[in-house]
Coordinates of C-alpha atoms and ligand atoms in Angstrom, one line a residue:
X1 CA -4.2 12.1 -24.7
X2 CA -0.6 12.5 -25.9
X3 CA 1.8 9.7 -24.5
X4 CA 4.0 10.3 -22.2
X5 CA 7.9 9.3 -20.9
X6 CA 8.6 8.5 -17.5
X7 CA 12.0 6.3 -16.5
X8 CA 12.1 4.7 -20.0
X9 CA 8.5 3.8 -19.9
X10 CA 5.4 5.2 -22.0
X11 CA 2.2 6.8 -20.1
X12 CA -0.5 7.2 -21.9
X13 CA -1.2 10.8 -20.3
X14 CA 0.6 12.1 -17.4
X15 CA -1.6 11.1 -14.8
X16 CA -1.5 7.9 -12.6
X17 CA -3.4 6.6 -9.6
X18 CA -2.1 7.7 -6.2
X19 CA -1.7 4.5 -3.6
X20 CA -3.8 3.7 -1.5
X21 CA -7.4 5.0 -3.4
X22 CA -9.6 2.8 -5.3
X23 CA -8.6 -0.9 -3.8
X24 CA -5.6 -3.5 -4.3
X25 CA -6.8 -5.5 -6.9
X26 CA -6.5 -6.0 -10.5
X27 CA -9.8 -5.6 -11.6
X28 CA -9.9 -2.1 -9.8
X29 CA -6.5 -1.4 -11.3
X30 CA -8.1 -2.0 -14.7
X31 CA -11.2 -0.3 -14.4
X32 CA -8.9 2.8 -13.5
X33 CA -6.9 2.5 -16.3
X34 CA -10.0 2.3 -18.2
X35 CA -11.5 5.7 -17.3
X36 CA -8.2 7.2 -18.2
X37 CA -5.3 6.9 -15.8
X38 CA -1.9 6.4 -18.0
X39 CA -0.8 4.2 -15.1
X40 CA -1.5 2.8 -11.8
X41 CA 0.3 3.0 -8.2
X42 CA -0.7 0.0 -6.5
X43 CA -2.2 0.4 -2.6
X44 CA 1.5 0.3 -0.2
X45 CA 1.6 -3.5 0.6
X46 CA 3.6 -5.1 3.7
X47 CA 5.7 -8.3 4.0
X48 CA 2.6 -9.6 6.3
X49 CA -1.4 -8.9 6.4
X50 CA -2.5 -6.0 7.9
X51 CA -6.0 -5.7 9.3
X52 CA -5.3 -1.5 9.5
X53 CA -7.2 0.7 11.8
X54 CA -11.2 0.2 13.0
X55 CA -14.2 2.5 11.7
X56 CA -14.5 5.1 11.4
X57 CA -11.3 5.2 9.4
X58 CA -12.4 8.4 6.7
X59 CA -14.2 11.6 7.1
X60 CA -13.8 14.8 5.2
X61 CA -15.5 17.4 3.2
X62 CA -15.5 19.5 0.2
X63 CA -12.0 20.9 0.6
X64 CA -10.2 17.8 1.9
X65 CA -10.3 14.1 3.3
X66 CA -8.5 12.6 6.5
X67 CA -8.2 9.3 6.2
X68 CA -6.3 6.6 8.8
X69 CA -7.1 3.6 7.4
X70 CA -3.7 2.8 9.0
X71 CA -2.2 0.1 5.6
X72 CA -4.6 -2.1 5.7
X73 CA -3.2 -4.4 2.9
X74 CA -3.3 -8.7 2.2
X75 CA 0.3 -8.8 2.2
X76 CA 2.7 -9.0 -0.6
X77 CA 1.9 -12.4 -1.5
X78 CA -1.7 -11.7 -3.0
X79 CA -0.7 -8.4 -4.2
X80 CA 2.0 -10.4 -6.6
X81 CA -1.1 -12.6 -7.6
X82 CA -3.1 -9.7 -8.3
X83 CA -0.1 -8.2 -10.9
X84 CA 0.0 -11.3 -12.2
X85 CA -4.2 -11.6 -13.1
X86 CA -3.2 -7.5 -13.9
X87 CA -0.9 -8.6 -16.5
X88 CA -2.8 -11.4 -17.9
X89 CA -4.6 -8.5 -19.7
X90 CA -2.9 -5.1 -19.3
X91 CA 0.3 -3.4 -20.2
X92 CA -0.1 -0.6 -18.0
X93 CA 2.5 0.6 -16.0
X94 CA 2.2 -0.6 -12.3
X95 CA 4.1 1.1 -9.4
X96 CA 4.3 -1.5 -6.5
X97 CA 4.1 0.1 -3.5
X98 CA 5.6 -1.4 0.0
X99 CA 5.9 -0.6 3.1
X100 CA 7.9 -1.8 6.3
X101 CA 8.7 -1.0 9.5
X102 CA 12.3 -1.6 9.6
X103 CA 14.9 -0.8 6.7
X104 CA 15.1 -4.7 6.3
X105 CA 12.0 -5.4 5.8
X106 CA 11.7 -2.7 3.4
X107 CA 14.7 -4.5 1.4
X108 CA 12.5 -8.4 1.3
X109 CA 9.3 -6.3 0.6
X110 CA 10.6 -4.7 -2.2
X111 CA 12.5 -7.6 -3.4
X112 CA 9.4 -9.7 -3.2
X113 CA 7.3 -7.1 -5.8
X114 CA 9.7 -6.1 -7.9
X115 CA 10.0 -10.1 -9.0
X116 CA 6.4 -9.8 -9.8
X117 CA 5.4 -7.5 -13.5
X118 CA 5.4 -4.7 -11.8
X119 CA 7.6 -1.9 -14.0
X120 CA 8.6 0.5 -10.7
X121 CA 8.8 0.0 -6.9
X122 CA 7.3 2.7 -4.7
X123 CA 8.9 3.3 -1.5
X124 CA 6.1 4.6 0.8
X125 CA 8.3 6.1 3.9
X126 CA 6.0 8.9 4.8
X127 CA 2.8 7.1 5.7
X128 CA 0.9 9.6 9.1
X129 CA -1.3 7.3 10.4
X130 CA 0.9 4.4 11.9
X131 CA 3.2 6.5 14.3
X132 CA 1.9 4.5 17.4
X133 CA 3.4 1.4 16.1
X134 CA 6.6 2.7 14.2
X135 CA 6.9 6.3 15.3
X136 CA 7.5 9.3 12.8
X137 CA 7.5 8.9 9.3
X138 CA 11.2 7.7 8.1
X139 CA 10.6 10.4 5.7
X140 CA 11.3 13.0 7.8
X141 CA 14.2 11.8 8.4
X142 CA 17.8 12.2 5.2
X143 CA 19.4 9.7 6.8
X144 CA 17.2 6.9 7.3
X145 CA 15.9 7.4 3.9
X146 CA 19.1 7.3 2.8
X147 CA 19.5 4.0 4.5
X148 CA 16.1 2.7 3.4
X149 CA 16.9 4.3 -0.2
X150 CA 20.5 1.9 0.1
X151 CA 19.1 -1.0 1.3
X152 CA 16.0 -0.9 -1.5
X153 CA 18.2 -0.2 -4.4
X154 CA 20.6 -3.5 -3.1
X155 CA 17.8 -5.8 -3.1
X156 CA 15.9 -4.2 -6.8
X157 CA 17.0 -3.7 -10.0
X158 CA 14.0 -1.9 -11.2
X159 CA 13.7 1.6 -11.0
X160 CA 12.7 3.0 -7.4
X161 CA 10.6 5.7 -6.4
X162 CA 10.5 7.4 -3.2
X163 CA 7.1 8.8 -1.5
X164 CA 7.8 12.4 0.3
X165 CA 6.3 14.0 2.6
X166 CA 5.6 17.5 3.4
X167 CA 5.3 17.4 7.0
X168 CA 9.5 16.6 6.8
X169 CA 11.1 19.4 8.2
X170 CA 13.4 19.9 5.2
X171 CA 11.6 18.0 1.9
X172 CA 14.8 18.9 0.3
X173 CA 17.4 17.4 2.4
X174 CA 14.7 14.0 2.3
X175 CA 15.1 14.1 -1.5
X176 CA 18.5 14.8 -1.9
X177 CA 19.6 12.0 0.8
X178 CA 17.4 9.7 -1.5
X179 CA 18.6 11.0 -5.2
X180 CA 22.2 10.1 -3.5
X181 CA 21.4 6.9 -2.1
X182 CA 19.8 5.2 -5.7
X183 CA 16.4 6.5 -6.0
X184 CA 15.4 7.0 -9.6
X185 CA 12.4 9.0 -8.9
X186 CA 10.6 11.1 -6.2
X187 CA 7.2 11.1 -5.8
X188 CA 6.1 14.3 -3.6
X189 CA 3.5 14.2 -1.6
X190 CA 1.6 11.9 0.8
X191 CA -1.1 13.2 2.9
X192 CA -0.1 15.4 5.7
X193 CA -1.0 15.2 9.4
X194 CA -4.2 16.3 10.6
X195 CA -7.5 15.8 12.9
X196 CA -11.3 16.3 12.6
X197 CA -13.3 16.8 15.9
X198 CA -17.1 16.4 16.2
X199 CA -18.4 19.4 18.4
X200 CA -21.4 17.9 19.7
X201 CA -19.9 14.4 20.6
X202 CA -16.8 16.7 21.8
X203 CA -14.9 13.9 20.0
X204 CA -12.2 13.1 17.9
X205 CA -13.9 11.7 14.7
X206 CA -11.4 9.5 13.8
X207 CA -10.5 6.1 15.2
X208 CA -7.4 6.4 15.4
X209 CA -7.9 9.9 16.2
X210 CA -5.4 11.6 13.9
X211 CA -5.1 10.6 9.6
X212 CA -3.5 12.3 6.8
X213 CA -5.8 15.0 4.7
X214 CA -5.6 14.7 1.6
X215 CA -7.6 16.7 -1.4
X216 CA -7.6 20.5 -3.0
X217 CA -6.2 21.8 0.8
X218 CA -3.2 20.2 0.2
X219 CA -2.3 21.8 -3.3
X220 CA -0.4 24.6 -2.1
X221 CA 2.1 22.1 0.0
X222 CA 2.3 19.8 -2.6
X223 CA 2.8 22.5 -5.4
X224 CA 5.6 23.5 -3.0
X225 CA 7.5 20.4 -2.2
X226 CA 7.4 19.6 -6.4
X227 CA 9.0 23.5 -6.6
X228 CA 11.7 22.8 -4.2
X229 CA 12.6 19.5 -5.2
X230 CA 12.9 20.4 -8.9
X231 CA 15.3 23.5 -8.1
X232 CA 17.2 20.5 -6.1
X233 CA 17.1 17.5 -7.8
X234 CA 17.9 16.3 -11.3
X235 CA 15.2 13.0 -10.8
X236 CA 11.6 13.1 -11.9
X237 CA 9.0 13.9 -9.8
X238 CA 5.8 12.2 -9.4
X239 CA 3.5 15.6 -7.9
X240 CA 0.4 14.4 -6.1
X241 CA -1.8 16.4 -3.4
X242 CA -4.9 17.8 -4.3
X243 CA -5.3 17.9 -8.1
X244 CA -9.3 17.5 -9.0
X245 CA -9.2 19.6 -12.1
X246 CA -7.1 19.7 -15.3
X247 CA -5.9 23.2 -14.3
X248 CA -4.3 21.7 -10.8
X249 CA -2.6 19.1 -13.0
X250 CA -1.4 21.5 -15.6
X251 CA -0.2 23.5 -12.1
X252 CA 1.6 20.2 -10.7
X253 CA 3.8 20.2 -14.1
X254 CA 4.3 23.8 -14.6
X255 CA 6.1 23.2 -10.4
X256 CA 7.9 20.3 -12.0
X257 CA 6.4 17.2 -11.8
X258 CA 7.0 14.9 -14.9
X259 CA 3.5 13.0 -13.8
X260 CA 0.7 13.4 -11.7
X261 CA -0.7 11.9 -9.1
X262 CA -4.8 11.5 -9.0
X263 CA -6.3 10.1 -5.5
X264 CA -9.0 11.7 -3.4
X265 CA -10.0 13.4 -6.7
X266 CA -12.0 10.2 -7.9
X267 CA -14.2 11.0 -4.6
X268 CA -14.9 14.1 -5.7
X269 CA -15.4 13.7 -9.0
X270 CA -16.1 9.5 -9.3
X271 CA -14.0 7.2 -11.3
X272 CA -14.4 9.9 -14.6
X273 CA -11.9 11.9 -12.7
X274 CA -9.1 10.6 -15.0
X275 CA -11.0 11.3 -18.1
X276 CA -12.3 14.7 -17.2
X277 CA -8.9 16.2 -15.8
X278 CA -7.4 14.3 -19.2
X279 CA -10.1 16.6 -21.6
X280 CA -9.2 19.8 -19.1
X281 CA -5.6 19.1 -19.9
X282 CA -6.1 19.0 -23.4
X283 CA -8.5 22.0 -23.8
X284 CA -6.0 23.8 -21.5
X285 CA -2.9 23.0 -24.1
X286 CA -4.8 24.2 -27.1
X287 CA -6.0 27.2 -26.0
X288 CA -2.2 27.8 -24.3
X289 CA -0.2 26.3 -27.8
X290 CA 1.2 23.9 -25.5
X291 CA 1.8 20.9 -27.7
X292 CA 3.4 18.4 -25.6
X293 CA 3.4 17.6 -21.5
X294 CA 6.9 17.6 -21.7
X295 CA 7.0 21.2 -22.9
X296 CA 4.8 21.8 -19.3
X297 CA 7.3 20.6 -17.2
X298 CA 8.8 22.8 -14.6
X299 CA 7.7 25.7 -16.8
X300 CA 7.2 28.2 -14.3
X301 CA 10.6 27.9 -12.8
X302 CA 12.0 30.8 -14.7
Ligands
FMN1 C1 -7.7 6.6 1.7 C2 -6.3 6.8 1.3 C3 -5.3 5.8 1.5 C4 -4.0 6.1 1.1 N1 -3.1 5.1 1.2 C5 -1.8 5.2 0.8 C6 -0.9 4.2 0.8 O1 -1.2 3.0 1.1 N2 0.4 4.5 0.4 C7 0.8 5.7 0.0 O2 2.0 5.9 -0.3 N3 -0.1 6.7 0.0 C8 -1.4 6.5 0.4 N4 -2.3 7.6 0.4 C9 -1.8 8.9 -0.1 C10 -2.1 9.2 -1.6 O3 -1.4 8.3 -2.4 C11 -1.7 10.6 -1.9 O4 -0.3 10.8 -1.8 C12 -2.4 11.7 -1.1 O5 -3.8 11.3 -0.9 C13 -2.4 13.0 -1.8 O6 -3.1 13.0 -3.0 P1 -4.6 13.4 -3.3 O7 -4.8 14.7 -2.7 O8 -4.8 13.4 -4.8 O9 -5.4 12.3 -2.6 C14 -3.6 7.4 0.7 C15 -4.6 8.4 0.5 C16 -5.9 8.1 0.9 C17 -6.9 9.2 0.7

């Protein structure tokens, strides 16, 4: 797979693992990157342990997933520990992912993982499944992702990232406020808010009762948001939601993503996900005389 640029910073192919899927540790990182994922977004991590919702925490079926496994994560600490096993043997490029539930602790989190080997911090504001305990999303929100986006880019030299969502009333305001405030890159989407309900227990399945869906049903949102943020931005785009197959990829950078996103896929397809969407890419640019990603990128904007 050709290589690709993203912030200064070579991907080998365009697409990387979404947060959250496949595990926090290094030997999951690595046995992603071996099945084809140019880089890896590490599952969002908090200042403290977080135990996350109970079971059931996941349902779903061939169209989509809802999860609310609510950021279950070890905290920061052991994530840094796991980067620095990670680096002990890979090169790969990491996103560090935090979250936080106050635009301080957003700043210390951040601070605290971009000192690890980590090459990019993540900014997940736009997490569904923890509204209970923090409200809405930040993401829907310019100005406190401005003020997250502020306080992050004090406290980290590293290039930032911020994770949209499509639920925001206005995705474009969200990523403008966040372009303005320091972010270096936008990655668009997270999952969006849903529910399952089981007819004959006339019950919610989920736990925690609502999660985010994920999956091929939310393409067409995410293929939107990437569209309108490209017309609106001048930073790269990371477009994730619902690419499984090398076409929905080739789709995600024709909108005018610079890389791609790859999460519930790998349920639907297993850990060869990365290498089969790779091979569809590739077939894809030959038979289309595409001969680099870059040449893909925000294509269909005419
Ligand atoms: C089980 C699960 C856990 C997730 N956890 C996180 C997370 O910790 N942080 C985050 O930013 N996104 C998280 N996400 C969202 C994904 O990174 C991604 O944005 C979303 O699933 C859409 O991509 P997909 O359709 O390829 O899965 C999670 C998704 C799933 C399915």
């Amino acid at each position: 797979m050709t290589t690709v640029k993203f912030l200064n910073k070579q991907f080998n192919g365009p697409l990387v693992l979404a947060s959250g899927v496949l595990g926090v540790n290094a030997s999951s990182w690595g046995n992603v990157n071996k099945h084809g994922a140019g880089g890896i977004t590490i599952k969002s991590c908090s200042l403290q342990p977080r135990e996350g919702h109970p079971n059931p925490t996941m349902t779903g079926t061939k169209h989509y997933f809802i999860n609310a496994v609510g950021l279950s994560n070890p905290g920061v600490e052991e994530v840094v520990k796991e980067v620095e096993v990670f680096r002990k043997t890979n090169k790969t490029p990491l996103i560090g992912s935090v979250f936080a539930g106050c635009v301080e602790d957003f700043g210390k989190c951040a601070k605290a993982l971009a000192e690890s080997a980590v090459d990019f911090i993540e900014i997940d504001i736009s997490c569904p499944n923890v509204k209970h305990e923090f409200g809405e999303p930040y993401a829907f929100s310019p100005d406190a992702t401005k003020k997250i986006t502020a306080e992050v880019r004090k406290q980290v030299k590293k290039p930032i990232i911020i994770k949209l969502s499509a639920d925001a009333p206005d995705i474009v305001a969200v990523g403008k406020a966040a372009e303005k405030a320091g972010a270096d890159a936008l990655c668009a989407i997270n999952t969006m808010s849903g529910m399952a309900i089981n007819a004959e227990m006339a019950a919610p399945v989920l736990s925690n009762v609502q999660g985010g869906v994920s999956g091929p049903a939310i393409k067409p949102m995410a293929l939107k948001a990437v569209w309108d943020l490209y017309e609106n931005v001048k930073i790269p785009i990371i477009g994730t939601g619902g690419v499984t197959y090398g076409v929905d990829a080739i789709e995600m950078l024709m909108a005018g993503a610079s890389l791609v996103g790859v999460g519930s896929a790998v349920y639907f397809r297993k850990i060869d996900a990365f290498k089969l969407i790779n091979e569809e890419i590739e077939d894809f640019m030959k038979k289309n005389n595409y001969k680099t990603i870059k040449s893909m990128i925000g294509a269909a904007h005419k």
